């Protein structure tokens, strides 16, 4: 954090009792950088999802690209990106990921519950995005116990053309924390967006950047709480700090705002 005079009043994390239309508009327009909603789902729903996931087989993201390793349950499109294109392997993985989530035997669809929470006040559809008419994955459970490197997420830069059958005018990252460590595990967000010179800082072969890419930028750190949801603008560089203690498990997916006002999700 810099001096008070270095603070951008729009670079803030807002806490709210629910995701209201204005919070999503503020995120999209850059009037805030993150919105957190404590107790986004009931303690019972949270415990049901976590109880099922604790016994579930997590795999790692491709470790050449994601190091230190991050575990996940379900499919993420980033593992199926080949030179800016979604590889065919993604679609089979989406099907098996859906089946793996069904096999957990939950009494509700956790990603639907999250979309409903995001859409409580939103005046248009909140649904899973499509590509070539096919529904994308709903999301993943991620476990970055050793942290995420400093990185940004931006489908417009990561994929050639439109990832979804829509023109996205803003993107958000959604996380719902189900289990949190006693120490560490903060999500840090910097007031810095990609610029071409940043490529000098890229870790070879990795999704991440050397942390000095965000050297002088203003930042905030958010300590996750069980049951809390976070929506933020992932074009701002961000990282998750390594943690000790309990597993750090969150549901996660990306959200895009389309040029006709729909919120479209993908994992
Ligand atoms: O786990 C988190 O808090 C953030 C993970 C992340 O990099 C993202 O949601 O884009
Ligand atoms: Fe990210």
CSV table of C-alpha atoms and ligand atoms in Angstrom, one decimal:
chain,number,residue,atom,x,y,z
A,1,UNK,CA,0.0,0.0,0.0
A,2,UNK,CA,1.3,3.5,-0.8
A,3,UNK,CA,0.6,6.8,0.9
A,4,UNK,CA,-2.9,8.1,1.1
A,5,UNK,CA,-2.1,10.4,-1.8
A,6,UNK,CA,-1.2,7.5,-4.0
A,7,UNK,CA,-4.6,5.8,-3.4
A,8,UNK,CA,-7.0,5.6,-6.3
A,9,UNK,CA,-10.4,5.9,-4.7
A,10,UNK,CA,-11.8,3.5,-7.4
A,11,UNK,CA,-9.3,0.8,-6.6
A,12,UNK,CA,-11.2,-0.7,-3.7
A,13,UNK,CA,-12.7,-3.9,-2.5
A,14,UNK,CA,-16.3,-3.4,-1.5
A,15,UNK,CA,-18.1,-5.6,1.0
A,16,UNK,CA,-21.8,-6.1,0.4
A,17,UNK,CA,-24.6,-8.3,1.7
A,18,UNK,CA,-25.4,-9.5,-1.9
A,19,UNK,CA,-24.3,-8.8,-5.4
A,20,UNK,CA,-26.5,-5.9,-6.5
A,21,UNK,CA,-26.9,-4.6,-10.0
A,22,UNK,CA,-24.8,-1.5,-9.1
A,23,UNK,CA,-21.9,-3.6,-7.8
A,24,UNK,CA,-21.6,-5.5,-11.0
A,25,UNK,CA,-21.9,-2.2,-13.0
A,26,UNK,CA,-19.2,-0.6,-10.8
A,27,UNK,CA,-16.9,-3.6,-11.4
A,28,UNK,CA,-17.5,-3.5,-15.1
A,29,UNK,CA,-17.0,0.3,-15.3
A,30,UNK,CA,-13.9,0.3,-13.0
A,31,UNK,CA,-15.5,2.2,-10.1
A,32,UNK,CA,-14.3,-0.6,-7.8
A,33,UNK,CA,-11.9,-3.5,-8.3
A,34,UNK,CA,-13.6,-6.3,-6.2
A,35,UNK,CA,-16.8,-7.1,-4.5
A,36,UNK,CA,-17.0,-9.6,-1.6
A,37,UNK,CA,-20.1,-11.0,-0.2
A,38,UNK,CA,-19.7,-12.8,3.2
A,39,UNK,CA,-22.1,-15.7,3.8
A,40,UNK,CA,-23.0,-15.9,0.1
A,41,UNK,CA,-24.4,-19.4,0.6
A,42,UNK,CA,-25.7,-21.0,3.7
A,43,UNK,CA,-23.2,-22.8,6.1
A,44,UNK,CA,-25.2,-26.0,5.3
A,45,UNK,CA,-24.8,-25.7,1.6
A,46,UNK,CA,-21.1,-24.9,2.0
A,47,UNK,CA,-20.6,-27.9,4.3
A,48,UNK,CA,-22.3,-30.2,1.8
A,49,UNK,CA,-20.1,-29.2,-1.1
A,50,UNK,CA,-17.0,-29.3,1.0
A,51,UNK,CA,-17.9,-32.6,2.5
A,52,UNK,CA,-18.2,-34.1,-0.9
A,53,UNK,CA,-15.1,-32.5,-2.3
A,54,UNK,CA,-12.8,-33.5,0.6
A,55,UNK,CA,-13.1,-37.2,-0.5
A,56,UNK,CA,-13.0,-36.4,-4.3
A,57,UNK,CA,-10.0,-37.0,-6.5
A,58,UNK,CA,-8.4,-33.7,-7.4
A,59,UNK,CA,-6.0,-33.5,-10.3
A,60,UNK,CA,-3.3,-30.8,-10.9
A,61,UNK,CA,-3.5,-28.2,-13.7
A,62,UNK,CA,-0.7,-28.9,-16.3
A,63,UNK,CA,2.4,-28.4,-14.1
A,64,UNK,CA,4.5,-27.1,-16.9
A,65,UNK,CA,2.2,-24.1,-17.1
A,66,UNK,CA,0.9,-24.0,-13.5
A,67,UNK,CA,3.8,-24.2,-11.0
A,68,UNK,CA,3.8,-24.5,-8.0
A,69,UNK,CA,1.0,-27.0,-8.7
A,70,UNK,CA,-2.7,-26.1,-8.2
A,71,UNK,CA,-5.2,-28.9,-7.7
A,72,UNK,CA,-8.6,-28.8,-9.2
A,73,UNK,CA,-11.7,-30.8,-9.5
A,74,UNK,CA,-13.5,-30.3,-12.8
A,75,UNK,CA,-12.3,-28.9,-16.1
A,76,UNK,CA,-10.8,-25.5,-16.9
A,77,UNK,CA,-10.5,-24.3,-20.4
A,78,UNK,CA,-7.0,-23.0,-19.8
A,79,UNK,CA,-5.6,-26.5,-19.8
A,80,UNK,CA,-7.1,-27.0,-23.3
A,81,UNK,CA,-5.9,-23.8,-24.9
A,82,UNK,CA,-3.6,-24.4,-27.9
A,83,UNK,CA,-2.2,-21.3,-29.5
A,84,UNK,CA,-5.2,-19.2,-28.7
A,85,UNK,CA,-7.8,-21.9,-29.7
A,86,UNK,CA,-9.9,-24.2,-27.6
A,87,UNK,CA,-8.7,-27.7,-28.4
A,88,UNK,CA,-11.3,-30.5,-29.1
A,89,UNK,CA,-10.1,-32.2,-25.9
A,90,UNK,CA,-11.9,-29.6,-23.9
A,91,UNK,CA,-15.4,-30.9,-24.9
A,92,UNK,CA,-14.8,-34.4,-23.8
A,93,UNK,CA,-13.3,-33.0,-20.6
A,94,UNK,CA,-16.4,-30.9,-20.0
A,95,UNK,CA,-18.6,-33.9,-20.3
A,96,UNK,CA,-16.5,-36.0,-17.9
A,97,UNK,CA,-16.2,-33.0,-15.6
A,98,UNK,CA,-20.0,-32.6,-15.5
A,99,UNK,CA,-20.3,-36.3,-14.7
A,100,UNK,CA,-17.7,-36.1,-12.0
A,101,UNK,CA,-19.7,-33.3,-10.3
A,102,UNK,CA,-22.9,-35.3,-10.6
A,103,UNK,CA,-21.2,-38.3,-9.1
A,104,UNK,CA,-20.6,-36.2,-6.0
A,105,UNK,CA,-24.3,-36.7,-5.3
A,106,UNK,CA,-25.0,-33.2,-4.1
A,107,UNK,CA,-28.6,-32.3,-3.4
A,108,UNK,CA,-28.2,-29.1,-5.6
A,109,UNK,CA,-26.0,-27.8,-8.4
A,110,UNK,CA,-23.4,-25.6,-6.7
A,111,UNK,CA,-22.6,-23.6,-9.8
A,112,UNK,CA,-26.3,-22.9,-10.5
A,113,UNK,CA,-26.6,-21.7,-6.9
A,114,UNK,CA,-23.6,-19.3,-7.5
A,115,UNK,CA,-25.1,-18.0,-10.8
A,116,UNK,CA,-28.4,-17.4,-9.0
A,117,UNK,CA,-26.6,-15.4,-6.3
A,118,UNK,CA,-24.8,-13.3,-8.9
A,119,UNK,CA,-28.1,-12.8,-10.8
A,120,UNK,CA,-30.4,-12.0,-7.9
A,121,UNK,CA,-30.8,-8.4,-9.0
A,122,UNK,CA,-29.3,-8.5,-12.5
A,123,UNK,CA,-31.8,-7.5,-15.1
A,124,UNK,CA,-30.8,-10.0,-17.7
A,125,UNK,CA,-29.8,-13.7,-18.0
A,126,UNK,CA,-27.0,-15.2,-16.0
A,127,UNK,CA,-26.1,-18.5,-17.6
A,128,UNK,CA,-23.2,-20.7,-18.8
A,129,UNK,CA,-21.7,-19.3,-21.9
A,130,UNK,CA,-21.6,-21.2,-25.3
A,131,UNK,CA,-19.0,-21.6,-27.9
A,132,UNK,CA,-20.1,-22.8,-31.4
A,133,UNK,CA,-23.5,-23.5,-29.7
A,134,UNK,CA,-22.0,-25.8,-27.1
A,135,UNK,CA,-22.3,-25.1,-23.5
A,136,UNK,CA,-18.9,-24.4,-21.8
A,137,UNK,CA,-17.9,-26.0,-18.4
A,138,UNK,CA,-19.7,-24.6,-15.4
A,139,UNK,CA,-16.6,-24.1,-13.3
A,140,UNK,CA,-14.1,-25.9,-11.1
A,141,UNK,CA,-13.1,-26.4,-7.5
A,142,UNK,CA,-9.5,-25.1,-7.1
A,143,UNK,CA,-7.0,-25.7,-4.4
A,144,UNK,CA,-3.9,-23.4,-4.7
A,145,UNK,CA,-2.4,-24.4,-1.3
A,146,UNK,CA,1.0,-23.2,-2.5
A,147,UNK,CA,-0.5,-20.1,-4.1
A,148,UNK,CA,-1.0,-18.7,-7.5
A,149,UNK,CA,1.8,-16.7,-9.2
A,150,UNK,CA,1.2,-13.1,-10.1
A,151,UNK,CA,-1.0,-13.2,-13.2
A,152,UNK,CA,-4.0,-11.8,-15.0
A,153,UNK,CA,-6.9,-13.4,-16.8
A,154,UNK,CA,-8.3,-12.0,-19.9
A,155,UNK,CA,-10.1,-14.2,-22.5
A,156,UNK,CA,-9.7,-11.5,-25.1
A,157,UNK,CA,-5.9,-11.8,-24.9
A,158,UNK,CA,-5.7,-15.5,-24.3
A,159,UNK,CA,-8.0,-16.6,-27.1
A,160,UNK,CA,-8.1,-15.7,-30.8
A,161,UNK,CA,-11.4,-14.1,-31.6
A,162,UNK,CA,-14.3,-14.6,-29.3
A,163,UNK,CA,-14.1,-17.4,-26.7
A,164,UNK,CA,-17.9,-17.4,-26.4
A,165,UNK,CA,-20.6,-16.8,-28.9
A,166,UNK,CA,-20.9,-13.3,-27.6
A,167,UNK,CA,-19.0,-10.0,-27.6
A,168,UNK,CA,-17.7,-9.5,-24.0
A,169,UNK,CA,-17.3,-6.0,-22.8
A,170,UNK,CA,-16.1,-6.8,-19.3
A,171,UNK,CA,-14.9,-9.9,-17.5
A,172,UNK,CA,-14.9,-11.0,-13.8
A,173,UNK,CA,-13.4,-13.8,-11.8
A,174,UNK,CA,-15.8,-15.5,-9.4
A,175,UNK,CA,-14.6,-17.4,-6.3
A,176,UNK,CA,-16.6,-19.0,-3.5
A,177,UNK,CA,-14.4,-20.1,-0.6
A,178,UNK,CA,-15.3,-23.5,0.9
A,179,UNK,CA,-12.2,-24.2,3.1
A,180,UNK,CA,-9.6,-21.7,4.1
A,181,UNK,CA,-6.2,-22.1,5.7
A,182,UNK,CA,-5.3,-20.7,9.1
A,183,UNK,CA,-2.3,-18.8,7.7
A,184,UNK,CA,-1.7,-17.2,4.4
A,185,UNK,CA,-3.9,-17.8,1.3
A,186,UNK,CA,-4.7,-14.1,0.8
A,187,UNK,CA,-5.8,-13.0,-2.6
A,188,UNK,CA,-3.7,-10.0,-3.6
A,189,UNK,CA,-4.8,-7.6,-6.4
A,190,UNK,CA,-2.6,-4.9,-7.9
A,191,UNK,CA,-3.7,-1.8,-9.7
A,192,UNK,CA,-1.8,-2.8,-12.8
A,193,UNK,CA,-3.0,-4.2,-16.1
A,194,UNK,CA,-1.0,-5.9,-18.8
A,195,UNK,CA,1.2,-3.8,-21.0
A,196,UNK,CA,3.6,-5.2,-23.7
A,197,UNK,CA,6.7,-4.5,-21.6
A,198,UNK,CA,5.4,-6.9,-19.0
A,199,UNK,CA,6.4,-9.9,-21.2
A,200,UNK,CA,10.0,-9.3,-20.0
A,201,UNK,CA,8.8,-10.5,-16.6
A,202,UNK,CA,6.9,-13.6,-17.8
A,203,UNK,CA,8.0,-16.8,-16.1
A,204,UNK,CA,9.1,-19.1,-19.0
A,205,UNK,CA,6.3,-21.5,-20.1
A,206,UNK,CA,4.1,-20.3,-17.2
A,207,UNK,CA,0.8,-18.5,-16.8
A,208,UNK,CA,2.6,-16.3,-14.2
A,209,UNK,CA,4.9,-13.3,-14.1
A,210,UNK,CA,7.8,-12.3,-11.8
A,211,UNK,CA,6.4,-10.4,-8.9
A,212,UNK,CA,8.4,-7.3,-9.7
A,213,UNK,CA,6.0,-6.8,-12.7
A,214,UNK,CA,3.7,-5.1,-10.1
A,215,UNK,CA,6.5,-3.5,-8.1
A,216,UNK,CA,5.2,0.0,-7.5
A,217,UNK,CA,1.5,-0.6,-8.0
A,218,UNK,CA,-1.1,-0.1,-5.3
A,219,UNK,CA,-2.6,-3.3,-4.0
A,220,UNK,CA,-4.9,-4.9,-1.5
A,221,UNK,CA,-4.9,-8.3,0.1
A,222,UNK,CA,-8.1,-10.2,0.9
A,223,UNK,CA,-8.1,-13.0,3.4
A,224,UNK,CA,-10.8,-15.5,2.3
A,225,UNK,CA,-13.5,-16.6,4.7
A,226,UNK,CA,-15.6,-19.8,4.4
A,227,UNK,CA,-18.9,-19.1,2.7
A,228,UNK,CA,-17.6,-15.8,1.2
A,229,UNK,CA,-17.9,-15.0,-2.5
A,230,UNK,CA,-15.6,-12.7,-4.4
A,231,UNK,CA,-16.0,-11.1,-7.8
A,232,UNK,CA,-13.1,-9.1,-9.1
A,233,UNK,CA,-11.7,-7.7,-12.3
A,234,UNK,CA,-9.1,-10.3,-13.2
A,235,UNK,CA,-7.4,-8.0,-15.8
A,236,UNK,CA,-5.8,-6.5,-12.7
A,237,UNK,CA,-2.8,-8.6,-11.9
A,238,UNK,CA,-3.5,-10.8,-8.9
A,239,UNK,CA,-1.9,-13.7,-6.9
A,240,UNK,CA,-2.8,-16.1,-4.1
A,241,UNK,CA,-0.2,-16.3,-1.3
A,242,UNK,CA,1.0,-19.7,-0.2
A,243,UNK,CA,-0.8,-21.0,2.9
A,244,UNK,CA,-0.4,-23.3,5.8
A,245,UNK,CA,-3.0,-25.3,7.6
A,246,UNK,CA,-6.3,-26.4,6.2
A,247,UNK,CA,-6.8,-26.9,2.4
A,248,UNK,CA,-7.7,-23.7,0.5
A,249,UNK,CA,-10.6,-24.8,-1.7
A,250,UNK,CA,-12.8,-22.5,-3.7
A,251,UNK,CA,-15.3,-22.9,-6.5
A,252,UNK,CA,-14.3,-20.7,-9.3
A,253,UNK,CA,-15.4,-19.7,-12.8
A,254,UNK,CA,-15.1,-16.7,-15.1
A,255,UNK,CA,-17.9,-14.3,-15.9
A,256,UNK,CA,-18.2,-12.2,-19.0
A,257,UNK,CA,-20.6,-9.3,-19.5
A,258,UNK,CA,-21.9,-9.4,-23.1
A,259,UNK,CA,-22.8,-6.5,-25.2
A,260,UNK,CA,-26.4,-7.3,-24.7
A,261,UNK,CA,-26.2,-7.3,-21.0
A,262,UNK,CA,-26.0,-11.0,-20.3
A,263,UNK,CA,-23.6,-12.5,-17.7
A,264,UNK,CA,-22.1,-15.6,-19.2
A,265,UNK,CA,-19.9,-17.9,-17.2
A,266,UNK,CA,-17.3,-20.5,-18.1
A,267,UNK,CA,-14.8,-22.8,-16.4
B,1,LIG,O1,-8.4,-18.1,-5.4
B,1,LIG,C1,-8.5,-16.9,-5.5
B,1,LIG,O2,-8.8,-16.2,-4.6
B,1,LIG,C2,-8.2,-16.2,-6.9
B,1,LIG,C3,-7.8,-17.2,-7.9
B,1,LIG,C4,-7.6,-16.6,-9.3
B,1,LIG,O3,-6.5,-16.4,-9.8
B,1,LIG,C5,-8.8,-16.2,-10.1
B,1,LIG,O4,-9.9,-16.3,-9.6
B,1,LIG,O5,-8.6,-15.7,-11.2
B,2,LIG,FE1,-6.7,-15.6,-11.8
